[in-house]
Amino acid sequence: MINIKILGTGCASCKSTQRLVEEVVAAKGVQAQVEKVEDIPSIMQYGVMRTPGVVIDGKVVHSGGVPSRAMVESWINA
């Protein structure tokens, strides 16, 4: 199971990123736990200074804007 964290305080871009990640996970039929992290100290532990950020299995793969669908699909390989 893939562990995915969406880092962000709740802005529109953070919500869009979470929705996009969840859509791709569902479309690919991948087992994943998608978690929203809104606590600023927790976000900063990942070194993310611009949100939204995406962390997959403990590794930051994106920060600072809504990723493209193609980017998300490349992160989530079935």
mmCIF file as gemmi writes it, N, C-alpha and C atoms, coordinates in Angstrom:
data_model
loop_
_atom_site.group_PDB
_atom_site.id
_atom_site.type_symbol
_atom_site.label_atom_id
_atom_site.label_alt_id
_atom_site.label_comp_id
_atom_site.label_asym_id
_atom_site.label_entity_id
_atom_site.label_seq_id
_atom_site.pdbx_PDB_ins_code
_atom_site.Cartn_x
_atom_site.Cartn_y
_atom_site.Cartn_z
_atom_site.occupancy
_atom_site.B_iso_or_equiv
_atom_site.pdbx_formal_charge
_atom_site.auth_seq_id
_atom_site.auth_asym_id
_atom_site.pdbx_PDB_model_num
ATOM 1 N N . MET Axp A 1 ? 0.847 -1.182 0 1 0 ? 1 A 1
ATOM 2 C CA . MET Axp A 1 ? 0 0 0 1 0 ? 1 A 1
ATOM 3 C C . MET Axp A 1 ? 0.889 1.241 0 1 0 ? 1 A 1
ATOM 4 N N . ILE Axp A 2 ? 0.522 2.186 -0.846 1 0 ? 2 A 1
ATOM 5 C CA . ILE Axp A 2 ? 1.261 3.441 -0.948 1 0 ? 2 A 1
ATOM 6 C C . ILE Axp A 2 ? 0.715 4.411 0.101 1 0 ? 2 A 1
ATOM 7 N N . ASN Axp A 3 ? 1.61 5.139 0.754 1 0 ? 3 A 1
ATOM 8 C CA . ASN Axp A 3 ? 1.207 6.161 1.718 1 0 ? 3 A 1
ATOM 9 C C . ASN Axp A 3 ? 1.45 7.516 1.068 1 0 ? 3 A 1
ATOM 10 N N . ILE Axp A 4 ? 0.377 8.274 0.876 1 0 ? 4 A 1
ATOM 11 C CA . ILE Axp A 4 ? 0.46 9.581 0.23 1 0 ? 4 A 1
ATOM 12 C C . ILE Axp A 4 ? -0.026 10.641 1.198 1 0 ? 4 A 1
ATOM 13 N N . LYS Axp A 5 ? 0.77 11.686 1.357 1 0 ? 5 A 1
ATOM 14 C CA . LYS Axp A 5 ? 0.381 12.807 2.202 1 0 ? 5 A 1
ATOM 15 C C . LYS Axp A 5 ? 0.277 14.052 1.335 1 0 ? 5 A 1
ATOM 16 N N . ILE Axp A 6 ? -0.823 14.778 1.504 1 0 ? 6 A 1
ATOM 17 C CA . ILE Axp A 6 ? -1.003 16.061 0.848 1 0 ? 6 A 1
ATOM 18 C C . ILE Axp A 6 ? -0.735 17.11 1.911 1 0 ? 6 A 1
ATOM 19 N N . LEU Axp A 7 ? 0.291 17.919 1.694 1 0 ? 7 A 1
ATOM 20 C CA . LEU Axp A 7 ? 0.679 18.933 2.67 1 0 ? 7 A 1
ATOM 21 C C . LEU Axp A 7 ? 0.081 20.274 2.282 1 0 ? 7 A 1
ATOM 22 N N . GLY Axp A 8 ? -0.657 20.88 3.193 1 0 ? 8 A 1
ATOM 23 C CA . GLY Axp A 8 ? -1.236 22.186 2.923 1 0 ? 8 A 1
ATOM 24 C C . GLY Axp A 8 ? -2.253 22.562 3.975 1 0 ? 8 A 1
ATOM 25 N N . THR Axp A 9 ? -2.471 23.851 4.088 1 0 ? 9 A 1
ATOM 26 C CA . THR Axp A 9 ? -3.327 24.355 5.161 1 0 ? 9 A 1
ATOM 27 C C . THR Axp A 9 ? -4.809 24.422 4.8 1 0 ? 9 A 1
ATOM 28 N N . GLY Axp A 10 ? -5.162 24.026 3.601 1 0 ? 10 A 1
ATOM 29 C CA . GLY Axp A 10 ? -6.581 24.01 3.247 1 0 ? 10 A 1
ATOM 30 C C . GLY Axp A 10 ? -6.958 24.975 2.144 1 0 ? 10 A 1
ATOM 31 N N . CYS Axp A 11 ? -5.98 25.519 1.435 1 0 ? 11 A 1
ATOM 32 C CA . CYS Axp A 11 ? -6.273 26.451 0.341 1 0 ? 11 A 1
ATOM 33 C C . CYS Axp A 11 ? -6.889 25.687 -0.837 1 0 ? 11 A 1
ATOM 34 N N . ALA Axp A 12 ? -7.402 26.419 -1.813 1 0 ? 12 A 1
ATOM 35 C CA . ALA Axp A 12 ? -8.036 25.806 -2.978 1 0 ? 12 A 1
ATOM 36 C C . ALA Axp A 12 ? -7.067 24.899 -3.736 1 0 ? 12 A 1
ATOM 37 N N . SER Axp A 13 ? -5.821 25.312 -3.861 1 0 ? 13 A 1
ATOM 38 C CA . SER Axp A 13 ? -4.823 24.493 -4.568 1 0 ? 13 A 1
ATOM 39 C C . SER Axp A 13 ? -4.568 23.185 -3.831 1 0 ? 13 A 1
ATOM 40 N N . CYS Axp A 14 ? -4.555 23.239 -2.507 1 0 ? 14 A 1
ATOM 41 C CA . CYS Axp A 14 ? -4.348 22.027 -1.709 1 0 ? 14 A 1
ATOM 42 C C . CYS Axp A 14 ? -5.514 21.061 -1.895 1 0 ? 14 A 1
ATOM 43 N N . LYS Axp A 15 ? -6.719 21.599 -1.9 1 0 ? 15 A 1
ATOM 44 C CA . LYS Axp A 15 ? -7.902 20.761 -2.089 1 0 ? 15 A 1
ATOM 45 C C . LYS Axp A 15 ? -7.928 20.159 -3.484 1 0 ? 15 A 1
ATOM 46 N N . SER Axp A 16 ? -7.538 20.951 -4.489 1 0 ? 16 A 1
ATOM 47 C CA . SER Axp A 16 ? -7.49 20.452 -5.869 1 0 ? 16 A 1
ATOM 48 C C . SER Axp A 16 ? -6.463 19.348 -6.003 1 0 ? 16 A 1
ATOM 49 N N . THR Axp A 17 ? -5.317 19.516 -5.345 1 0 ? 17 A 1
ATOM 50 C CA . THR Axp A 17 ? -4.263 18.505 -5.398 1 0 ? 17 A 1
ATOM 51 C C . THR Axp A 17 ? -4.74 17.21 -4.759 1 0 ? 17 A 1
ATOM 52 N N . GLN Axp A 18 ? -5.383 17.305 -3.616 1 0 ? 18 A 1
ATOM 53 C CA . GLN Axp A 18 ? -5.888 16.107 -2.946 1 0 ? 18 A 1
ATOM 54 C C . GLN Axp A 18 ? -6.918 15.404 -3.819 1 0 ? 18 A 1
ATOM 55 N N . ARG Axp A 19 ? -7.821 16.161 -4.397 1 0 ? 19 A 1
ATOM 56 C CA . ARG Axp A 19 ? -8.861 15.579 -5.251 1 0 ? 19 A 1
ATOM 57 C C . ARG Axp A 19 ? -8.223 14.874 -6.459 1 0 ? 19 A 1
ATOM 58 N N . LEU Axp A 20 ? -7.24 15.524 -7.085 1 0 ? 20 A 1
ATOM 59 C CA . LEU Axp A 20 ? -6.556 14.95 -8.241 1 0 ? 20 A 1
ATOM 60 C C . LEU Axp A 20 ? -5.838 13.649 -7.876 1 0 ? 20 A 1
ATOM 61 N N . VAL Axp A 21 ? -5.124 13.645 -6.763 1 0 ? 21 A 1
ATOM 62 C CA . VAL Axp A 21 ? -4.412 12.443 -6.322 1 0 ? 21 A 1
ATOM 63 C C . VAL Axp A 21 ? -5.409 11.32 -6.061 1 0 ? 21 A 1
ATOM 64 N N . GLU Axp A 22 ? -6.5 11.618 -5.393 1 0 ? 22 A 1
ATOM 65 C CA . GLU Axp A 22 ? -7.512 10.59 -5.101 1 0 ? 22 A 1
ATOM 66 C C . GLU Axp A 22 ? -8.134 10.045 -6.386 1 0 ? 22 A 1
ATOM 67 N N . GLU Axp A 23 ? -8.361 10.921 -7.379 1 0 ? 23 A 1
ATOM 68 C CA . GLU Axp A 23 ? -8.918 10.482 -8.66 1 0 ? 23 A 1
ATOM 69 C C . GLU Axp A 23 ? -7.965 9.534 -9.375 1 0 ? 23 A 1
ATOM 70 N N . VAL Axp A 24 ? -6.683 9.864 -9.392 1 0 ? 24 A 1
ATOM 71 C CA . VAL Axp A 24 ? -5.697 9.019 -10.071 1 0 ? 24 A 1
ATOM 72 C C . VAL Axp A 24 ? -5.559 7.678 -9.359 1 0 ? 24 A 1
ATOM 73 N N . VAL Axp A 25 ? -5.532 7.696 -8.035 1 0 ? 25 A 1
ATOM 74 C CA . VAL Axp A 25 ? -5.442 6.454 -7.258 1 0 ? 25 A 1
ATOM 75 C C . VAL Axp A 25 ? -6.631 5.553 -7.609 1 0 ? 25 A 1
ATOM 76 N N . ALA Axp A 26 ? -7.823 6.125 -7.642 1 0 ? 26 A 1
ATOM 77 C CA . ALA Axp A 26 ? -9.029 5.349 -7.948 1 0 ? 26 A 1
ATOM 78 C C . ALA Axp A 26 ? -8.996 4.826 -9.386 1 0 ? 26 A 1
ATOM 79 N N . ALA Axp A 27 ? -8.574 5.675 -10.32 1 0 ? 27 A 1
ATOM 80 C CA . ALA Axp A 27 ? -8.545 5.287 -11.729 1 0 ? 27 A 1
ATOM 81 C C . ALA Axp A 27 ? -7.549 4.162 -11.992 1 0 ? 27 A 1
ATOM 82 N N . LYS Axp A 28 ? -6.439 4.173 -11.279 1 0 ? 28 A 1
ATOM 83 C CA . LYS Axp A 28 ? -5.411 3.146 -11.468 1 0 ? 28 A 1
ATOM 84 C C . LYS Axp A 28 ? -5.675 1.896 -10.624 1 0 ? 28 A 1
ATOM 85 N N . GLY Axp A 29 ? -6.633 1.985 -9.709 1 0 ? 29 A 1
ATOM 86 C CA . GLY Axp A 29 ? -6.951 0.844 -8.867 1 0 ? 29 A 1
ATOM 87 C C . GLY Axp A 29 ? -5.83 0.479 -7.903 1 0 ? 29 A 1
ATOM 88 N N . VAL Axp A 30 ? -5.076 1.474 -7.488 1 0 ? 30 A 1
ATOM 89 C CA . VAL Axp A 30 ? -3.945 1.266 -6.59 1 0 ? 30 A 1
ATOM 90 C C . VAL Axp A 30 ? -4.425 1.364 -5.148 1 0 ? 30 A 1
ATOM 91 N N . GLN Axp A 31 ? -3.891 0.509 -4.294 1 0 ? 31 A 1
ATOM 92 C CA . GLN Axp A 31 ? -4.201 0.622 -2.873 1 0 ? 31 A 1
ATOM 93 C C . GLN Axp A 31 ? -3.307 1.7 -2.289 1 0 ? 31 A 1
ATOM 94 N N . ALA Axp A 32 ? -3.933 2.74 -1.788 1 0 ? 32 A 1
ATOM 95 C CA . ALA Axp A 32 ? -3.174 3.855 -1.231 1 0 ? 32 A 1
ATOM 96 C C . ALA Axp A 32 ? -3.947 4.483 -0.088 1 0 ? 32 A 1
ATOM 97 N N . GLN Axp A 33 ? -3.189 4.982 0.865 1 0 ? 33 A 1
ATOM 98 C CA . GLN Axp A 33 ? -3.769 5.753 1.957 1 0 ? 33 A 1
ATOM 99 C C . GLN Axp A 33 ? -3.413 7.201 1.676 1 0 ? 33 A 1
ATOM 100 N N . VAL Axp A 34 ? -4.433 8.031 1.449 1 0 ? 34 A 1
ATOM 101 C CA . VAL Axp A 34 ? -4.217 9.453 1.183 1 0 ? 34 A 1
ATOM 102 C C . VAL Axp A 34 ? -4.577 10.218 2.443 1 0 ? 34 A 1
ATOM 103 N N . GLU Axp A 35 ? -3.622 10.966 2.943 1 0 ? 35 A 1
ATOM 104 C CA . GLU Axp A 35 ? -3.791 11.688 4.208 1 0 ? 35 A 1
ATOM 105 C C . GLU Axp A 35 ? -3.525 13.169 3.973 1 0 ? 35 A 1
ATOM 106 N N . LYS Axp A 36 ? -4.347 14.016 4.559 1 0 ? 36 A 1
ATOM 107 C CA . LYS Axp A 36 ? -4.164 15.463 4.479 1 0 ? 36 A 1
ATOM 108 C C . LYS Axp A 36 ? -3.429 15.915 5.727 1 0 ? 36 A 1
ATOM 109 N N . VAL Axp A 37 ? -2.33 16.653 5.542 1 0 ? 37 A 1
ATOM 110 C CA . VAL Axp A 37 ? -1.547 17.172 6.663 1 0 ? 37 A 1
ATOM 111 C C . VAL Axp A 37 ? -1.665 18.698 6.624 1 0 ? 37 A 1
ATOM 112 N N . GLU Axp A 38 ? -2.314 19.272 7.648 1 0 ? 38 A 1
ATOM 113 C CA . GLU Axp A 38 ? -2.547 20.716 7.683 1 0 ? 38 A 1
ATOM 114 C C . GLU Axp A 38 ? -1.732 21.428 8.751 1 0 ? 38 A 1
ATOM 115 N N . ASP Axp A 39 ? -1.074 20.683 9.605 1 0 ? 39 A 1
ATOM 116 C CA . ASP Axp A 39 ? -0.301 21.242 10.707 1 0 ? 39 A 1
ATOM 117 C C . ASP Axp A 39 ? 1.018 21.814 10.171 1 0 ? 39 A 1
ATOM 118 N N . ILE Axp A 40 ? 1.231 23.12 10.325 1 0 ? 40 A 1
ATOM 119 C CA . ILE Axp A 40 ? 2.402 23.779 9.747 1 0 ? 40 A 1
ATOM 120 C C . ILE Axp A 40 ? 3.727 23.19 10.237 1 0 ? 40 A 1
ATOM 121 N N . PRO Axp A 41 ? 3.907 22.93 11.535 1 0 ? 41 A 1
ATOM 122 C CA . PRO Axp A 41 ? 5.176 22.297 11.945 1 0 ? 41 A 1
ATOM 123 C C . PRO Axp A 41 ? 5.415 20.942 11.27 1 0 ? 41 A 1
ATOM 124 N N . SER Axp A 42 ? 4.353 20.16 11.082 1 0 ? 42 A 1
ATOM 125 C CA . SER Axp A 42 ? 4.489 18.862 10.409 1 0 ? 42 A 1
ATOM 126 C C . SER Axp A 42 ? 4.873 19.051 8.944 1 0 ? 42 A 1
ATOM 127 N N . ILE Axp A 43 ? 4.286 20.039 8.301 1 0 ? 43 A 1
ATOM 128 C CA . ILE Axp A 43 ? 4.609 20.34 6.899 1 0 ? 43 A 1
ATOM 129 C C . ILE Axp A 43 ? 6.078 20.746 6.789 1 0 ? 43 A 1
ATOM 130 N N . MET Axp A 44 ? 6.527 21.573 7.712 1 0 ? 44 A 1
ATOM 131 C CA . MET Axp A 44 ? 7.903 22.064 7.665 1 0 ? 44 A 1
ATOM 132 C C . MET Axp A 44 ? 8.927 20.959 7.919 1 0 ? 44 A 1
ATOM 133 N N . GLN Axp A 45 ? 8.534 19.9 8.611 1 0 ? 45 A 1
ATOM 134 C CA . GLN Axp A 45 ? 9.444 18.771 8.823 1 0 ? 45 A 1
ATOM 135 C C . GLN Axp A 45 ? 9.87 18.137 7.503 1 0 ? 45 A 1
ATOM 136 N N . TYR Axp A 46 ? 9.044 18.278 6.484 1 0 ? 46 A 1
ATOM 137 C CA . TYR Axp A 46 ? 9.372 17.735 5.165 1 0 ? 46 A 1
ATOM 138 C C . TYR Axp A 46 ? 10.197 18.729 4.338 1 0 ? 46 A 1
ATOM 139 N N . GLY Axp A 47 ? 10.44 19.924 4.875 1 0 ? 47 A 1
ATOM 140 C CA . GLY Axp A 47 ? 11.204 20.931 4.146 1 0 ? 47 A 1
ATOM 141 C C . GLY Axp A 47 ? 10.391 21.643 3.081 1 0 ? 47 A 1
ATOM 142 N N . VAL Axp A 48 ? 9.08 21.496 3.131 1 0 ? 48 A 1
ATOM 143 C CA . VAL Axp A 48 ? 8.207 22.133 2.148 1 0 ? 48 A 1
ATOM 144 C C . VAL Axp A 48 ? 7.893 23.55 2.606 1 0 ? 48 A 1
ATOM 145 N N . MET Axp A 49 ? 8.275 24.514 1.792 1 0 ? 49 A 1
ATOM 146 C CA . MET Axp A 49 ? 8.043 25.919 2.135 1 0 ? 49 A 1
ATOM 147 C C . MET Axp A 49 ? 6.868 26.504 1.351 1 0 ? 49 A 1
ATOM 148 N N . ARG Axp A 50 ? 6.498 25.852 0.239 1 0 ? 50 A 1
ATOM 149 C CA . ARG Axp A 50 ? 5.367 26.302 -0.561 1 0 ? 50 A 1
ATOM 150 C C . ARG Axp A 50 ? 4.402 25.133 -0.725 1 0 ? 50 A 1
ATOM 151 N N . THR Axp A 51 ? 3.145 25.388 -0.415 1 0 ? 51 A 1
ATOM 152 C CA . THR Axp A 51 ? 2.137 24.334 -0.525 1 0 ? 51 A 1
ATOM 153 C C . THR Axp A 51 ? 1.327 24.553 -1.803 1 0 ? 51 A 1
ATOM 154 N N . PRO Axp A 52 ? 0.661 23.532 -2.277 1 0 ? 52 A 1
ATOM 155 C CA . PRO Axp A 52 ? 0.579 22.197 -1.715 1 0 ? 52 A 1
ATOM 156 C C . PRO Axp A 52 ? 1.844 21.38 -1.969 1 0 ? 52 A 1
ATOM 157 N N . GLY Axp A 53 ? 2.064 20.45 -1.065 1 0 ? 53 A 1
ATOM 158 C CA . GLY Axp A 53 ? 3.156 19.501 -1.224 1 0 ? 53 A 1
ATOM 159 C C . GLY Axp A 53 ? 2.592 18.102 -1.282 1 0 ? 53 A 1
ATOM 160 N N . VAL Axp A 54 ? 3.317 17.217 -1.946 1 0 ? 54 A 1
ATOM 161 C CA . VAL Axp A 54 ? 2.897 15.821 -2.029 1 0 ? 54 A 1
ATOM 162 C C . VAL Axp A 54 ? 4.073 14.957 -1.576 1 0 ? 54 A 1
ATOM 163 N N . VAL Axp A 55 ? 3.793 14.064 -0.632 1 0 ? 55 A 1
ATOM 164 C CA . VAL Axp A 55 ? 4.804 13.146 -0.111 1 0 ? 55 A 1
ATOM 165 C C . VAL Axp A 55 ? 4.304 11.728 -0.371 1 0 ? 55 A 1
ATOM 166 N N . ILE Axp A 56 ? 5.136 10.924 -1.032 1 0 ? 56 A 1
ATOM 167 C CA . ILE Axp A 56 ? 4.777 9.544 -1.301 1 0 ? 56 A 1
ATOM 168 C C . ILE Axp A 56 ? 5.798 8.641 -0.622 1 0 ? 56 A 1
ATOM 169 N N . ASP Axp A 57 ? 5.298 7.793 0.271 1 0 ? 57 A 1
ATOM 170 C CA . ASP Axp A 57 ? 6.15 6.881 1.039 1 0 ? 57 A 1
ATOM 171 C C . ASP Axp A 57 ? 7.344 7.6 1.659 1 0 ? 57 A 1
ATOM 172 N N . GLY Axp A 58 ? 7.066 8.773 2.248 1 0 ? 58 A 1
ATOM 173 C CA . GLY Axp A 58 ? 8.083 9.515 2.979 1 0 ? 58 A 1
ATOM 174 C C . GLY Axp A 58 ? 8.972 10.419 2.148 1 0 ? 58 A 1
ATOM 175 N N . LYS Axp A 59 ? 8.791 10.435 0.831 1 0 ? 59 A 1
ATOM 176 C CA . LYS Axp A 59 ? 9.633 11.252 -0.046 1 0 ? 59 A 1
ATOM 177 C C . LYS Axp A 59 ? 8.811 12.375 -0.671 1 0 ? 59 A 1
ATOM 178 N N . VAL Axp A 60 ? 9.312 13.614 -0.553 1 0 ? 60 A 1
ATOM 179 C CA . VAL Axp A 60 ? 8.63 14.758 -1.166 1 0 ? 60 A 1
ATOM 180 C C . VAL Axp A 60 ? 8.812 14.653 -2.682 1 0 ? 60 A 1
ATOM 181 N N . VAL Axp A 61 ? 7.697 14.589 -3.406 1 0 ? 61 A 1
ATOM 182 C CA . VAL Axp A 61 ? 7.759 14.496 -4.864 1 0 ? 61 A 1
ATOM 183 C C . VAL Axp A 61 ? 7.3 15.782 -5.545 1 0 ? 61 A 1
ATOM 184 N N . HIS Axp A 62 ? 6.673 16.689 -4.768 1 0 ? 62 A 1
ATOM 185 C CA . HIS Axp A 62 ? 6.166 17.927 -5.376 1 0 ? 62 A 1
ATOM 186 C C . HIS Axp A 62 ? 5.886 18.959 -4.297 1 0 ? 62 A 1
ATOM 187 N N . SER Axp A 63 ? 6.089 20.219 -4.639 1 0 ? 63 A 1
ATOM 188 C CA . SER Axp A 63 ? 5.641 21.309 -3.77 1 0 ? 63 A 1
ATOM 189 C C . SER Axp A 63 ? 5.467 22.575 -4.594 1 0 ? 63 A 1
ATOM 190 N N . GLY Axp A 64 ? 4.555 23.424 -4.128 1 0 ? 64 A 1
ATOM 191 C CA . GLY Axp A 64 ? 4.374 24.739 -4.725 1 0 ? 64 A 1
ATOM 192 C C . GLY Axp A 64 ? 3.495 24.798 -5.944 1 0 ? 64 A 1
ATOM 193 N N . GLY Axp A 65 ? 2.286 24.315 -5.845 1 0 ? 65 A 1
ATOM 194 C CA . GLY Axp A 65 ? 1.342 24.42 -6.954 1 0 ? 65 A 1
ATOM 195 C C . GLY Axp A 65 ? 0.661 23.091 -7.217 1 0 ? 65 A 1
ATOM 196 N N . VAL Axp A 66 ? -0.414 23.156 -7.98 1 0 ? 66 A 1
ATOM 197 C CA . VAL Axp A 66 ? -1.17 21.951 -8.304 1 0 ? 66 A 1
ATOM 198 C C . VAL Axp A 66 ? -0.411 21.2 -9.404 1 0 ? 66 A 1
ATOM 199 N N . PRO Axp A 67 ? -0.068 19.939 -9.164 1 0 ? 67 A 1
ATOM 200 C CA . PRO Axp A 67 ? 0.639 19.169 -10.19 1 0 ? 67 A 1
ATOM 201 C C . PRO Axp A 67 ? -0.3 18.802 -11.341 1 0 ? 67 A 1
ATOM 202 N N . SER Axp A 68 ? 0.278 18.498 -12.481 1 0 ? 68 A 1
ATOM 203 C CA . SER Axp A 68 ? -0.548 18.05 -13.609 1 0 ? 68 A 1
ATOM 204 C C . SER Axp A 68 ? -0.99 16.613 -13.371 1 0 ? 68 A 1
ATOM 205 N N . ARG Axp A 69 ? -2.038 16.218 -14.053 1 0 ? 69 A 1
ATOM 206 C CA . ARG Axp A 69 ? -2.521 14.841 -13.929 1 0 ? 69 A 1
ATOM 207 C C . ARG Axp A 69 ? -1.429 13.862 -14.378 1 0 ? 69 A 1
ATOM 208 N N . ALA Axp A 70 ? -0.708 14.204 -15.444 1 0 ? 70 A 1
ATOM 209 C CA . ALA Axp A 70 ? 0.359 13.334 -15.943 1 0 ? 70 A 1
ATOM 210 C C . ALA Axp A 70 ? 1.443 13.144 -14.887 1 0 ? 70 A 1
ATOM 211 N N . MET Axp A 71 ? 1.768 14.203 -14.148 1 0 ? 71 A 1
ATOM 212 C CA . MET Axp A 71 ? 2.765 14.097 -13.082 1 0 ? 71 A 1
ATOM 213 C C . MET Axp A 71 ? 2.294 13.123 -12.019 1 0 ? 71 A 1
ATOM 214 N N . VAL Axp A 72 ? 1.045 13.282 -11.585 1 0 ? 72 A 1
ATOM 215 C CA . VAL Axp A 72 ? 0.503 12.411 -10.534 1 0 ? 72 A 1
ATOM 216 C C . VAL Axp A 72 ? 0.484 10.965 -11.008 1 0 ? 72 A 1
ATOM 217 N N . GLU Axp A 73 ? 0.094 10.755 -12.274 1 0 ? 73 A 1
ATOM 218 C CA . GLU Axp A 73 ? 0.067 9.393 -12.807 1 0 ? 73 A 1
ATOM 219 C C . GLU Axp A 73 ? 1.467 8.784 -12.82 1 0 ? 73 A 1
ATOM 220 N N . SER Axp A 74 ? 2.483 9.59 -13.082 1 0 ? 74 A 1
ATOM 221 C CA . SER Axp A 74 ? 3.852 9.069 -13.115 1 0 ? 74 A 1
ATOM 222 C C . SER Axp A 74 ? 4.325 8.655 -11.722 1 0 ? 74 A 1
ATOM 223 N N . TRP Axp A 75 ? 3.801 9.311 -10.684 1 0 ? 75 A 1
ATOM 224 C CA . TRP Axp A 75 ? 4.171 8.964 -9.304 1 0 ? 75 A 1
ATOM 225 C C . TRP Axp A 75 ? 3.5 7.677 -8.862 1 0 ? 75 A 1
ATOM 226 N N . ILE Axp A 76 ? 2.31 7.44 -9.369 1 0 ? 76 A 1
ATOM 227 C CA . ILE Axp A 76 ? 1.495 6.321 -8.897 1 0 ? 76 A 1
ATOM 228 C C . ILE Axp A 76 ? 1.455 5.255 -9.982 1 0 ? 76 A 1
ATOM 229 N N . ASN Axp A 77 ? 2.419 4.386 -9.954 1 0 ? 77 A 1
ATOM 230 C CA . ASN Axp A 77 ? 2.493 3.317 -10.951 1 0 ? 77 A 1
ATOM 231 C C . ASN Axp A 77 ? 1.814 2.072 -10.415 1 0 ? 77 A 1
ATOM 232 N N . ALA Axp A 78 ? 0.856 1.58 -11.172 1 0 ? 78 A 1
ATOM 233 C CA . ALA Axp A 78 ? 0.127 0.379 -10.752 1 0 ? 78 A 1
ATOM 234 C C . ALA Axp A 78 ? 0.952 -0.857 -11.022 1 0 ? 78 A 1
